[in-house]
């Protein structure tokens, strides 16, 4: 008994028990009776039995004191597991029975003794200790303070690393109880790994549901301390930090925004952050103090480094204030170190792929690519240091990467006369700045190639710097691929530029790099394909000036360039390399008729003029049947000698029509004026090239291909046997008729001649031979 009461008949009961009895009587419709005598009671009044209660309390106090003393003696490592468990159970009992008993436990110095039992080798004992400590400190600030002394909290945190155990669950529950004290929040968070483990538990799918909830509630309590909020953000629980940026007092907003700028976030998180606090950070950037603006800019710099999050920031309105910060001069302007951050953010958002030309950023619907704004960017590039220059060049790289904005930038560069200034960055020692400039010039080159060639052709040294970048033996970098691509885009017939490259030994360096890539000495990088494509394109430009530059012919001979291009025809999967190689072979083959060594016929004998019937023409063997002279691949670039015909014929079946067109153009040099066309036809027959050529005509894939195919087919049909054979192919005749009706003027004339060869159009010149 705890609260004894007496009935009217003198019987004594525990208050709770007799009240329950009377309730059952009432619910069953019976009159109240005494549980012992079963006699009906006139009244259910309960009279407290004070004397008995005092006696019980005295006895209980003496008994609990004795049991507590026994428990105290049992709380040591030497006691049996059972004794320790019973002692801990008793301590839990008295603390749950009465809040005041927690003071008794504290005053008896039992808390340190209970903590010491965490050293027990028994898992049951350790679990019971953690459970008991939770009961002892629940809603008792003084007990929590004692428990937090020394390394106890650190010990409790260690139990969090016990995977899937009762100890782990009890430790989380105890930490949750301790975290209700604001004074202890900082201590829990200061223990290395505590927040990391708790955050991990909240995202665990294998954890007990109640344990996950307790871990989550513990973290919610720990959010009262700013340092803990930072740690949570660092360990992937970002929402508390974002909430502080949105709702916290100004000084907290500032510190949290600054910390956000220091965090390394994964890309998915950047998108979430941009959506959650992007607008708030942009507002701080627009109107806060310089310190606040710095914190906001650094946070936005971190968020904007991913394309998807950059797009969110653009839609939230970052572009106008960002451009304003960059262009503003005077009292309220940003210091240069922050302008660098602004330039970095602008480079990030512009390179996100968003249509920035649709965003108004100034009066009269001006956009970032309006001429005045591009001029302002170019002026900034000229008047700032390398770090900002690099970021602003990256802005222009982004703007020139889009087909909708590149022409605006090109027009502004031309109108400002900034071409030479931009080209000069090729010489700077800073790698990032140099690479940004080369990438920009690469984007500009399709639209202002001649201007760039003129700038590079000077004596200042930019061309040498560009070649030096390409020739670096450091693997293959993005910068090298961009440099090769830039040179490849410059006008290929610019004789001055090619001569300067010859003088500087550029082609020998490029040949060396191409050979190493083909031999497998350089491989396995992301940029090997664009690098090789650029190098081959640059190398091909030497074949466009063969008739004007003897040095080009000498280079091709000495370097065996024709053989290299024939080898590159077999670079399967690299369409641009195959196309450019075929085009280069076309140029080389066109020179073959000029470079072949014509035979020197022996002088006729003494009697030859008198008796010509007795003289025989000299027979010279080993001559090229097409070029009628002594040919070789190295000296005269003869396709026959290089066994290139079969390889070119194989490319006529390529899926890329540009490769097909280049291969057909190279083959057409065997049928050109100045060579033995009939022998050229025979060579194509032997290479089984007639049918593939006819197939190209029939497919009509592009107008250029049809024009080229009609020209070749007309030359083939000059051979009677082929004309006779083809005359039976109705589809070939139909294709020629279609070209005769619908092609351009010159192709129609050639198609007409072809149709005459197969007797589809009368040949009036045979009927009226003397008409002129």
XYZ file of C-alpha atoms in Angstrom:
772
model
C 0.000 0.000 0.000
C 0.932 3.555 -0.701
C -2.311 5.446 0.037
C -4.421 3.382 2.522
C -8.122 4.330 3.049
C -10.818 2.943 5.379
C -14.502 2.106 4.581
C -17.490 2.705 6.870
C -17.172 -0.902 8.156
C -13.531 -0.325 9.243
C -11.888 -2.356 6.471
C -8.701 -0.804 4.966
C -7.696 -0.923 1.308
C -5.292 0.751 -1.164
C -7.154 3.760 -2.574
C -6.537 2.844 -6.202
C -7.727 -0.723 -5.725
C -10.998 0.078 -3.871
C -11.876 2.837 -6.344
C -11.515 0.325 -9.147
C -13.780 -2.137 -7.233
C -16.554 0.415 -6.783
C -16.303 1.348 -10.492
C -16.808 -2.303 -11.515
C -19.856 -2.576 -9.198
C -21.420 0.473 -10.758
C -20.740 -0.669 -14.324
C -22.304 -4.111 -13.623
C -25.442 -2.589 -12.007
C -24.669 -3.993 -8.534
C -24.886 -2.077 -5.308
C -21.511 -1.413 -3.696
C -20.375 -4.101 -1.236
C -17.203 -4.611 0.818
C -14.742 -6.834 -1.129
C -13.856 -8.740 2.051
C -17.248 -9.169 3.826
C -19.397 -8.886 0.687
C -21.913 -6.909 2.746
C -23.696 -3.987 1.183
C -22.302 -0.574 2.001
C -24.454 2.445 2.659
C -21.710 4.820 1.611
C -18.650 4.664 -0.649
C -16.831 7.415 1.205
C -13.122 6.746 1.701
C -11.358 7.966 4.841
C -7.539 8.302 4.611
C -5.659 6.136 7.073
C -2.962 8.630 7.974
C -1.289 6.622 10.688
C -1.000 3.561 8.491
C 0.276 5.658 5.571
C 3.012 7.150 7.742
C 3.998 3.700 8.893
C 4.143 2.442 5.306
C 6.206 5.433 4.203
C 8.637 4.948 7.072
C 9.011 1.282 6.236
C 9.370 1.994 2.512
C 12.009 4.615 3.188
C 14.011 2.264 5.399
C 13.606 -0.577 2.877
C 14.566 1.566 -0.140
C 17.563 2.967 1.741
C 18.683 -0.560 2.501
C 18.134 -1.685 -1.097
C 19.876 1.418 -2.380
C 22.852 0.645 -0.190
C 22.870 -2.909 -1.544
C 22.690 -1.531 -5.074
C 25.582 0.799 -4.349
C 27.713 -2.126 -3.180
C 26.777 -4.130 -6.289
C 27.712 -1.390 -8.772
C 31.285 -2.447 -9.441
C 33.026 -4.441 -12.118
C 33.634 -7.336 -9.754
C 29.918 -7.986 -9.083
C 27.980 -10.682 -10.913
C 25.970 -9.725 -13.966
C 22.710 -10.625 -12.226
C 23.458 -8.464 -9.130
C 24.337 -5.479 -11.318
C 21.191 -5.870 -13.433
C 19.009 -6.091 -10.292
C 20.656 -2.999 -8.850
C 20.117 -1.013 -12.034
C 16.520 -2.199 -12.199
C 15.935 -1.000 -8.644
C 17.425 2.418 -9.345
C 15.136 2.746 -12.383
C 12.173 1.735 -10.203
C 12.694 4.321 -7.494
C 13.374 7.112 -10.022
C 10.209 6.313 -11.970
C 8.238 6.009 -8.744
C 9.026 9.485 -7.483
C 10.826 12.427 -9.092
C 12.346 13.316 -5.729
C 14.155 9.990 -5.665
C 16.350 11.289 -8.513
C 17.786 13.732 -6.000
C 18.461 10.810 -3.639
C 20.352 8.996 -6.415
C 22.340 12.154 -7.176
C 23.137 12.876 -3.523
C 24.260 9.291 -3.035
C 26.855 9.801 -5.824
C 25.332 6.896 -7.741
C 25.470 8.574 -11.166
C 29.297 8.268 -11.565
C 29.067 4.670 -10.326
C 26.390 3.841 -12.908
C 28.522 5.462 -15.635
C 31.526 3.345 -14.602
C 29.499 0.224 -15.348
C 29.662 1.151 -19.061
C 33.102 -0.477 -18.880
C 31.480 -3.846 -18.161
C 32.237 -6.680 -20.552
C 28.560 -7.687 -20.475
C 26.446 -6.325 -23.327
C 23.302 -6.703 -21.195
C 24.843 -4.649 -18.394
C 25.959 -1.891 -20.773
C 22.514 -1.693 -22.376
C 20.871 -1.568 -18.924
C 23.264 1.174 -17.812
C 22.338 3.372 -20.809
C 18.649 2.707 -20.163
C 19.064 3.529 -16.443
C 20.935 6.758 -17.131
C 18.099 7.880 -19.391
C 15.600 7.354 -16.514
C 17.894 9.084 -13.993
C 18.408 12.265 -16.086
C 14.887 12.533 -17.546
C 13.499 16.000 -16.768
C 16.281 16.624 -14.231
C 18.722 19.329 -15.245
C 21.044 18.749 -12.276
C 21.453 15.058 -13.077
C 22.115 15.900 -16.722
C 24.835 18.330 -15.677
C 26.536 15.673 -13.545
C 26.300 13.111 -16.335
C 27.886 15.560 -18.792
C 30.999 15.972 -16.644
C 34.211 14.475 -17.980
C 34.148 12.156 -21.003
C 30.804 10.497 -20.319
C 29.037 12.031 -23.324
C 31.931 10.978 -25.572
C 31.563 7.426 -24.239
C 27.832 7.461 -24.961
C 28.508 8.670 -28.523
C 30.891 5.747 -29.054
C 27.969 3.374 -28.572
C 26.352 4.901 -31.692
C 28.922 3.088 -33.804
C 27.757 -0.322 -32.549
C 25.850 -1.518 -35.593
C 22.364 -2.976 -35.054
C 22.595 -3.418 -31.276
C 20.479 -2.710 -28.233
C 23.286 -0.476 -26.948
C 23.024 1.701 -30.078
C 19.268 2.175 -29.576
C 19.662 3.012 -25.878
C 22.531 5.416 -26.611
C 20.377 7.339 -29.128
C 17.522 7.557 -26.617
C 19.901 8.842 -23.930
C 21.431 11.434 -26.266
C 17.945 12.564 -27.229
C 17.145 13.159 -23.557
C 20.425 15.008 -23.002
C 19.882 17.137 -26.117
C 16.783 18.653 -24.520
C 19.227 20.694 -22.461
C 20.492 23.614 -24.526
C 23.641 23.682 -22.425
C 24.493 20.130 -23.530
C 23.754 20.623 -27.249
C 27.121 22.243 -27.900
C 28.935 19.500 -25.963
C 27.253 16.707 -27.922
C 27.999 18.438 -31.227
C 31.636 19.052 -30.271
C 32.343 15.322 -30.011
C 34.021 14.179 -33.203
C 31.694 12.069 -35.350
C 28.538 12.518 -33.254
C 26.564 14.537 -35.804
C 27.962 12.547 -38.733
C 26.701 9.269 -37.191
C 23.315 10.729 -36.217
C 22.789 12.115 -39.731
C 23.717 8.727 -41.150
C 21.170 7.015 -38.901
C 18.351 9.280 -40.066
C 18.931 8.227 -43.672
C 19.406 4.528 -42.907
C 16.824 2.134 -44.307
C 17.994 -0.803 -42.188
C 17.667 1.013 -38.855
C 14.880 0.500 -36.316
C 12.118 3.024 -37.072
C 11.966 4.297 -33.488
C 15.740 4.685 -33.421
C 15.623 6.726 -36.642
C 12.944 8.971 -35.122
C 15.005 9.472 -31.944
C 18.116 10.316 -34.000
C 16.088 12.812 -36.032
C 14.627 14.464 -32.908
C 18.100 14.609 -31.354
C 19.392 16.488 -34.400
C 16.414 18.856 -34.235
C 17.378 19.688 -30.644
C 21.037 20.124 -31.590
C 20.028 22.789 -34.153
C 19.884 25.287 -31.261
C 23.662 25.632 -31.627
C 25.026 27.320 -34.778
C 28.163 25.190 -34.831
C 25.988 22.092 -34.907
C 24.002 23.507 -37.829
C 27.261 23.965 -39.731
C 28.344 20.414 -38.964
C 24.973 19.060 -40.101
C 25.317 20.939 -43.389
C 28.826 19.602 -43.854
C 27.512 16.071 -43.309
C 24.579 16.323 -45.696
C 21.757 17.655 -43.482
C 21.435 21.053 -45.112
C 17.886 22.105 -44.282
C 18.664 23.634 -40.824
C 21.271 25.908 -42.413
C 18.872 26.907 -45.206
C 16.159 27.623 -42.630
C 18.541 29.937 -40.759
C 19.314 31.798 -43.999
C 15.586 32.236 -44.620
C 14.340 32.921 -41.075
C 17.318 33.649 -38.833
C 18.352 37.067 -37.474
C 20.608 39.172 -39.720
C 23.893 38.121 -38.094
C 22.913 34.427 -38.334
C 21.865 34.826 -41.970
C 25.260 36.355 -42.677
C 27.297 33.608 -40.985
C 25.227 30.806 -42.529
C 25.433 32.300 -46.038
C 29.188 32.652 -45.603
C 29.461 29.020 -44.497
C 27.304 27.865 -47.420
C 29.889 29.412 -49.726
C 32.596 27.235 -48.161
C 30.705 23.933 -48.448
C 31.358 21.393 -51.166
C 27.896 20.371 -52.408
C 26.940 17.603 -54.791
C 25.005 18.634 -57.877
C 21.538 17.489 -56.785
C 21.916 19.431 -53.547
C 22.930 22.575 -55.466
C 19.604 22.503 -57.315
C 17.669 22.128 -54.036
C 19.636 24.970 -52.438
C 19.067 27.230 -55.452
C 15.331 26.631 -55.264
C 15.191 27.100 -51.485
C 17.417 30.101 -50.752
C 18.392 31.412 -54.203
C 15.964 34.340 -54.055
C 17.014 35.213 -50.500
C 20.720 35.233 -51.434
C 20.030 37.363 -54.527
C 18.184 39.905 -52.347
C 21.137 40.045 -49.948
C 23.470 40.489 -52.920
C 21.363 43.415 -54.171
C 20.785 45.369 -50.966
C 22.899 44.108 -48.074
C 26.031 45.530 -46.515
C 29.340 44.843 -48.243
C 30.005 42.013 -45.776
C 26.567 40.496 -46.472
C 27.001 40.880 -50.226
C 30.327 39.077 -50.028
C 28.757 36.161 -48.139
C 25.841 35.975 -50.603
C 28.140 36.130 -53.643
C 30.341 33.332 -52.341
C 27.299 31.160 -51.654
C 25.875 31.882 -55.116
C 29.262 31.064 -56.626
C 29.106 27.628 -55.032
C 25.506 26.996 -56.115
C 25.977 28.235 -59.699
C 28.744 25.758 -60.515
C 26.198 23.216 -61.814
C 24.172 23.801 -64.993
C 20.748 22.887 -63.570
C 21.164 25.050 -60.462
C 22.486 27.916 -62.607
C 19.286 27.796 -64.643
C 17.241 28.008 -61.430
C 19.224 31.106 -60.394
C 18.656 32.733 -63.796
C 14.914 32.131 -63.486
C 15.064 33.582 -59.956
C 16.518 36.824 -61.341
C 20.273 36.718 -60.727
C 21.380 38.123 -64.097
C 20.448 41.862 -63.823
C 22.031 42.507 -60.382
C 25.049 40.407 -61.294
C 25.779 42.419 -64.454
C 25.132 45.642 -62.539
C 27.708 44.654 -59.910
C 30.290 43.978 -62.609
C 29.756 47.166 -64.570
C 29.187 49.598 -61.666
C 32.015 52.017 -60.921
C 32.149 54.634 -58.206
C 31.264 54.774 -54.509
C 29.114 51.643 -54.368
C 31.229 49.451 -56.616
C 32.417 46.043 -55.491
C 36.103 45.588 -54.665
C 38.035 43.682 -57.302
C 38.143 40.448 -55.281
C 34.327 40.404 -55.252
C 34.094 41.422 -58.900
C 36.088 38.278 -59.569
C 33.423 36.249 -57.722
C 30.674 38.022 -59.701
C 32.512 37.276 -62.944
C 32.812 33.608 -61.933
C 29.066 33.383 -61.239
C 28.287 35.091 -64.545
C 30.569 32.632 -66.364
C 28.779 29.744 -64.637
C 25.266 30.894 -65.520
C 26.135 31.866 -69.093
C 27.712 28.449 -69.683
C 24.613 26.658 -68.344
C 22.970 26.587 -71.781
C 20.114 28.917 -70.768
C 18.995 31.390 -73.442
C 20.412 34.476 -71.741
C 19.495 36.647 -74.720
C 15.872 36.329 -73.578
C 16.597 37.989 -70.198
C 16.368 41.813 -70.135
C 19.096 43.327 -67.938
C 18.832 47.016 -68.674
C 16.736 49.810 -70.174
C 15.198 49.455 -73.627
C 15.090 45.658 -73.293
C 18.870 45.364 -73.428
C 20.288 41.863 -72.936
C 23.729 40.543 -72.091
C 24.550 40.271 -75.811
C 23.460 43.804 -76.692
C 26.360 45.626 -78.309
C 26.886 48.071 -75.414
C 27.049 45.274 -72.858
C 29.497 43.198 -74.912
C 31.621 46.349 -75.319
C 31.538 46.781 -71.524
C 32.693 43.190 -71.059
C 35.540 43.747 -73.531
C 36.594 46.947 -71.702
C 36.590 45.092 -68.376
C 38.762 42.378 -69.900
C 41.267 45.025 -70.979
C 41.342 46.844 -67.621
C 41.435 44.102 -64.962
C 43.848 41.474 -63.723
C 44.266 37.870 -64.960
C 41.773 36.196 -62.551
C 38.854 38.426 -63.648
C 40.013 38.429 -67.267
C 39.862 34.647 -67.242
C 36.289 34.573 -65.906
C 35.103 37.270 -68.321
C 36.633 35.394 -71.244
C 34.719 32.339 -70.019
C 31.552 34.474 -70.160
C 32.291 35.210 -73.816
C 33.039 31.505 -74.385
C 29.542 30.721 -73.115
C 27.927 33.423 -75.249
C 29.767 32.277 -78.383
C 28.893 28.623 -77.758
C 25.238 29.330 -78.549
C 24.152 29.769 -82.174
C 21.562 32.334 -81.034
C 24.106 34.696 -79.430
C 27.440 34.126 -81.194
C 26.706 36.528 -84.078
C 25.897 39.364 -81.635
C 29.251 38.856 -79.924
C 31.099 38.629 -83.252
C 29.524 41.901 -84.421
C 30.441 43.642 -81.142
C 34.047 42.398 -81.286
C 34.406 43.621 -84.860
C 32.839 47.013 -84.097
C 35.078 47.508 -81.057
C 38.260 46.416 -82.855
C 39.057 43.977 -80.046
C 40.336 41.099 -82.200
C 44.032 41.779 -81.683
C 43.535 42.269 -77.945
C 41.821 38.892 -77.643
C 44.461 37.129 -79.724
C 47.221 38.483 -77.452
C 45.968 36.339 -74.552
C 47.414 33.280 -76.335
C 50.834 34.381 -75.063
C 49.991 34.790 -71.345
C 51.690 32.439 -68.856
C 48.492 31.710 -66.859
C 47.121 28.375 -68.135
C 43.452 29.053 -67.291
C 43.494 32.469 -68.940
C 45.245 31.153 -72.036
C 42.842 28.231 -72.377
C 39.797 30.505 -72.024
C 41.138 32.769 -74.771
C 41.851 29.834 -77.110
C 38.367 28.395 -76.543
C 36.846 31.812 -77.279
C 38.872 32.212 -80.481
C 37.855 28.685 -81.502
C 34.182 29.648 -81.156
C 34.759 32.847 -83.125
C 36.820 31.265 -85.913
C 33.916 29.995 -88.085
C 32.571 33.575 -88.216
C 35.748 35.648 -88.398
C 38.442 33.221 -89.530
C 40.205 35.658 -91.848
C 40.415 38.360 -89.167
C 41.936 35.864 -86.740
C 44.360 34.588 -89.398
C 45.467 38.171 -90.089
C 46.036 38.767 -86.366
C 47.957 35.512 -85.891
C 50.089 36.092 -88.995
C 51.858 39.056 -87.422
C 55.362 39.001 -85.965
C 54.275 39.314 -82.328
C 54.450 35.575 -81.661
C 50.876 34.446 -81.046
C 51.071 31.790 -83.768
C 54.266 30.428 -82.209
C 52.557 30.295 -78.821
C 49.616 28.421 -80.313
C 51.921 25.876 -81.956
C 53.848 25.530 -78.697
C 50.608 24.632 -76.863
C 49.849 21.925 -79.446
C 53.348 20.440 -79.285
C 53.544 20.077 -75.477
C 54.222 16.433 -74.588
C 51.981 16.325 -71.514
C 49.323 13.907 -72.720
C 46.431 15.638 -74.465
C 44.678 18.479 -72.678
C 41.476 20.367 -73.433
C 43.625 23.389 -74.228
C 45.617 21.458 -76.840
C 42.425 20.149 -78.467
C 41.022 23.704 -78.592
C 44.285 25.088 -80.040
C 44.309 22.434 -82.770
C 40.637 23.134 -83.479
C 41.333 26.878 -83.760
C 44.129 26.415 -86.305
C 41.934 23.944 -88.196
C 39.164 26.539 -88.600
C 41.380 29.245 -90.106
C 41.104 29.773 -93.893
C 42.967 26.829 -95.429
C 43.985 28.749 -98.549
C 45.651 31.594 -96.591
C 49.080 31.256 -98.184
C 50.767 33.707 -95.812
C 49.666 31.784 -92.730
C 50.711 28.450 -94.229
C 54.128 29.869 -95.181
C 54.658 31.149 -91.649
C 53.733 27.730 -90.264
C 56.202 26.133 -92.678
C 58.929 28.566 -91.575
C 58.277 27.792 -87.896
C 58.358 24.015 -88.402
C 54.743 23.646 -87.265
C 53.855 20.880 -89.703
C 56.738 18.623 -88.652
C 55.595 18.916 -85.023
C 52.023 18.137 -86.001
C 53.049 15.137 -88.104
C 54.994 13.780 -85.118
C 51.923 14.100 -82.842
C 49.612 12.443 -85.407
C 52.002 9.529 -85.892
C 52.329 8.992 -82.133
C 48.537 8.915 -81.735
C 48.179 6.453 -84.628
C 50.896 4.235 -83.171
C 49.201 4.196 -79.777
C 51.933 6.101 -77.945
C 49.365 8.724 -76.916
C 45.903 7.444 -76.050
C 43.155 7.128 -73.498
C 42.307 10.782 -72.920
C 38.963 12.502 -73.301
C 40.326 14.954 -75.848
C 42.245 12.625 -78.164
C 39.506 12.605 -80.839
C 39.029 16.400 -81.212
C 42.811 16.839 -80.946
C 43.505 14.356 -83.743
C 40.731 15.826 -85.905
C 42.199 19.305 -85.472
C 45.759 18.183 -86.196
C 44.770 16.367 -89.396
C 42.795 19.397 -90.560
C 45.777 21.692 -89.911
C 48.086 19.258 -91.699
C 45.790 19.190 -94.724
C 46.152 22.940 -95.264
C 49.653 22.393 -96.655
C 48.069 20.497 -99.584
C 46.069 23.576 -100.623
C 49.174 25.607 -101.553
C 51.218 22.994 -103.462
C 51.122 24.912 -106.735
C 52.159 28.200 -105.091
C 54.662 27.102 -102.478
C 57.611 24.825 -103.356
C 58.287 24.433 -99.653
C 54.907 22.718 -99.264
C 55.804 20.141 -101.940
C 59.169 19.550 -100.290
C 57.520 19.037 -96.885
C 55.016 16.546 -98.297
C 57.799 14.571 -99.950
C 60.192 14.577 -97.003
C 57.498 13.688 -94.463
C 55.725 11.060 -96.579
C 52.521 13.009 -96.067
C 50.579 11.180 -98.801
C 51.230 7.826 -97.095
C 50.083 9.284 -93.754
C 46.803 10.535 -95.227
C 46.211 7.128 -96.896
C 46.697 5.487 -93.487
C 44.246 7.942 -91.918
C 41.554 6.884 -94.413
C 41.252 3.771 -92.251
C 40.614 5.698 -89.016
C 37.187 4.074 -88.609
C 34.771 5.967 -86.423
C 36.564 9.274 -86.972
C 34.496 10.723 -89.818
C 36.207 14.119 -89.826
C 39.654 12.543 -90.010
C 38.604 10.366 -92.959
C 36.916 13.274 -94.738
C 39.863 15.661 -94.338
C 42.364 12.944 -95.311
C 40.425 12.201 -98.512
C 40.288 15.933 -99.323
C 44.049 16.223 -98.773
C 44.634 13.241 -101.067
C 42.491 14.976 -103.705
C 44.805 17.998 -103.540
C 47.942 15.854 -103.655
C 46.618 13.754 -106.523
C 45.782 16.842 -108.560
C 49.471 17.753 -108.409
C 50.575 14.297 -109.550
C 50.258 15.161 -113.261
C 52.576 18.135 -112.680
C 55.087 16.229 -110.572
C 55.348 12.970 -112.536
C 58.640 12.577 -114.374
C 57.914 12.369 -118.071
C 60.180 9.953 -119.976
C 63.003 11.287 -122.104
C 62.678 9.654 -125.563
C 66.008 8.686 -127.226
C 67.058 10.738 -130.251
C 66.126 9.117 -133.644
C 68.901 7.320 -135.568
C 70.863 8.756 -138.515
C 68.719 7.004 -141.099
C 65.382 7.685 -139.491
C 64.610 10.845 -141.492
C 65.522 9.073 -144.739
C 63.960 5.691 -144.077
C 61.243 6.295 -141.447
C 59.669 2.942 -142.225
C 62.717 1.209 -140.752
C 62.637 3.079 -137.400
C 60.466 1.905 -134.437
C 59.225 4.128 -131.627
C 61.086 3.580 -128.350
C 59.268 1.427 -125.785
C 59.613 2.647 -122.165
C 58.362 0.395 -119.362
C 57.429 1.174 -115.746
C 55.414 4.294 -116.496
C 52.242 5.249 -114.619
C 49.346 4.409 -116.913
C 47.279 7.374 -115.664
C 49.904 10.100 -115.411
C 52.040 8.808 -118.359
C 55.302 9.268 -116.466
C 57.425 7.871 -113.683
C 55.366 8.105 -110.508
C 55.814 7.311 -106.820
C 53.773 7.964 -103.733
C 56.511 9.960 -102.013
C 57.675 12.070 -104.966
C 54.553 12.637 -107.068
C 51.797 11.588 -104.616
C 50.333 9.076 -107.059
C 47.234 7.342 -105.657
C 47.926 4.238 -107.752
C 51.431 3.862 -106.358
C 50.100 4.385 -102.845
C 47.421 1.704 -103.340
C 44.868 4.245 -102.152
C 42.174 3.578 -104.767
C 40.650 0.558 -103.004
C 40.584 2.436 -99.700
C 38.822 5.431 -101.281
C 36.308 3.183 -103.049
C 35.512 1.562 -99.678
C 34.581 5.000 -98.286
C 31.897 5.471 -100.972
C 29.669 3.269 -98.819
C 30.161 5.475 -95.740
C 27.105 6.678 -93.810
C 28.457 10.234 -93.642
C 27.819 11.947 -96.966
C 30.697 14.389 -96.405
C 33.136 11.473 -96.222
C 31.597 10.025 -99.400
C 31.910 13.360 -101.188
C 35.574 13.741 -100.208
C 36.407 10.180 -101.291
C 34.612 10.649 -104.624
C 36.467 13.925 -105.186
C 39.795 12.198 -104.604
C 38.875 9.397 -107.033
C 37.773 11.927 -109.636
C 41.395 13.100 -109.973
C 42.049 9.843 -111.873
C 39.585 11.041 -114.532
C 40.636 14.676 -114.639
C 41.818 16.628 -117.662
C 45.541 16.158 -118.152
C 45.560 12.448 -117.272
C 44.723 9.336 -119.294
C 41.002 9.160 -118.553
C 40.554 5.793 -120.248
C 43.276 4.268 -118.063
C 41.731 5.942 -115.033
C 38.437 4.231 -115.827
C 40.223 0.886 -116.070
C 41.834 1.464 -112.654
C 38.397 2.163 -111.124
C 37.006 -0.970 -112.781
C 39.809 -3.077 -111.340
C 39.135 -1.566 -107.902
C 35.425 -2.480 -108.292
C 34.562 1.183 -107.985
C 32.067 1.603 -110.862
C 28.988 0.266 -109.067
C 29.624 2.233 -105.818
C 29.978 5.407 -107.925
C 26.670 4.679 -109.699
C 25.070 4.011 -106.285
C 26.153 7.451 -105.102
C 24.417 8.960 -108.128
C 21.262 6.968 -107.509
C 21.012 7.789 -103.802
C 20.951 11.578 -104.371
C 21.872 12.176 -100.706
C 22.939 15.811 -101.173
C 23.134 18.260 -104.052
C 26.932 18.400 -103.786
C 27.159 14.626 -104.009
C 24.877 14.551 -107.049
C 26.955 17.236 -108.767
C 30.171 15.320 -108.112
C 28.634 11.948 -109.074
C 27.242 13.273 -112.397
C 30.719 14.606 -113.292
C 32.407 11.239 -112.543
C 29.707 9.164 -114.270
C 29.993 11.277 -117.441
C 33.736 10.563 -117.514
C 33.107 6.847 -116.999
C 30.565 6.762 -119.827
C 33.164 8.004 -122.291
C 34.343 4.381 -122.342
C 32.129 2.556 -124.830
C 31.971 -0.731 -122.926
C 30.771 1.003 -119.773
C 28.336 3.181 -121.717
C 26.892 0.075 -123.350
C 26.578 -1.668 -119.979
C 25.035 1.317 -118.226
C 22.561 2.021 -121.039
C 20.647 -1.003 -119.812
C 20.306 0.445 -116.295
C 17.057 2.384 -116.426
C 17.554 3.797 -112.918
C 20.912 5.358 -113.905
C 19.315 6.964 -116.949
C 16.477 8.240 -114.742
C 18.970 9.774 -112.294
C 20.819 11.488 -115.145
C 17.540 12.780 -116.592
C 16.581 14.127 -113.150
C 19.943 15.944 -112.950
C 19.437 17.240 -116.499
C 16.099 18.748 -115.458
C 16.721 19.956 -111.902
C 20.423 20.450 -111.182
C 22.440 23.658 -111.543
C 23.416 24.900 -115.012
C 26.879 23.305 -115.209
C 25.660 19.932 -113.880
C 22.792 19.958 -116.392
C 25.318 20.359 -119.212
C 27.406 17.459 -117.895
C 24.271 15.322 -117.455
C 23.338 16.088 -121.058
C 26.722 14.808 -122.254
C 26.308 11.692 -120.132
C 22.867 11.013 -121.600
C 24.341 11.326 -125.092
C 26.898 8.639 -124.193
C 24.037 6.206 -123.478
C 22.025 7.391 -126.501
C 19.235 8.940 -124.453
C 19.760 12.274 -126.243
C 20.666 12.539 -129.950
C 24.246 13.615 -130.633
C 23.630 16.364 -133.203
C 27.332 17.076 -133.625
C 27.626 13.848 -135.641
C 24.842 14.918 -137.991
C 26.081 18.463 -138.576
C 29.849 18.112 -138.285
C 30.675 21.461 -139.896
C 28.336 23.638 -137.884
C 30.169 25.913 -135.541
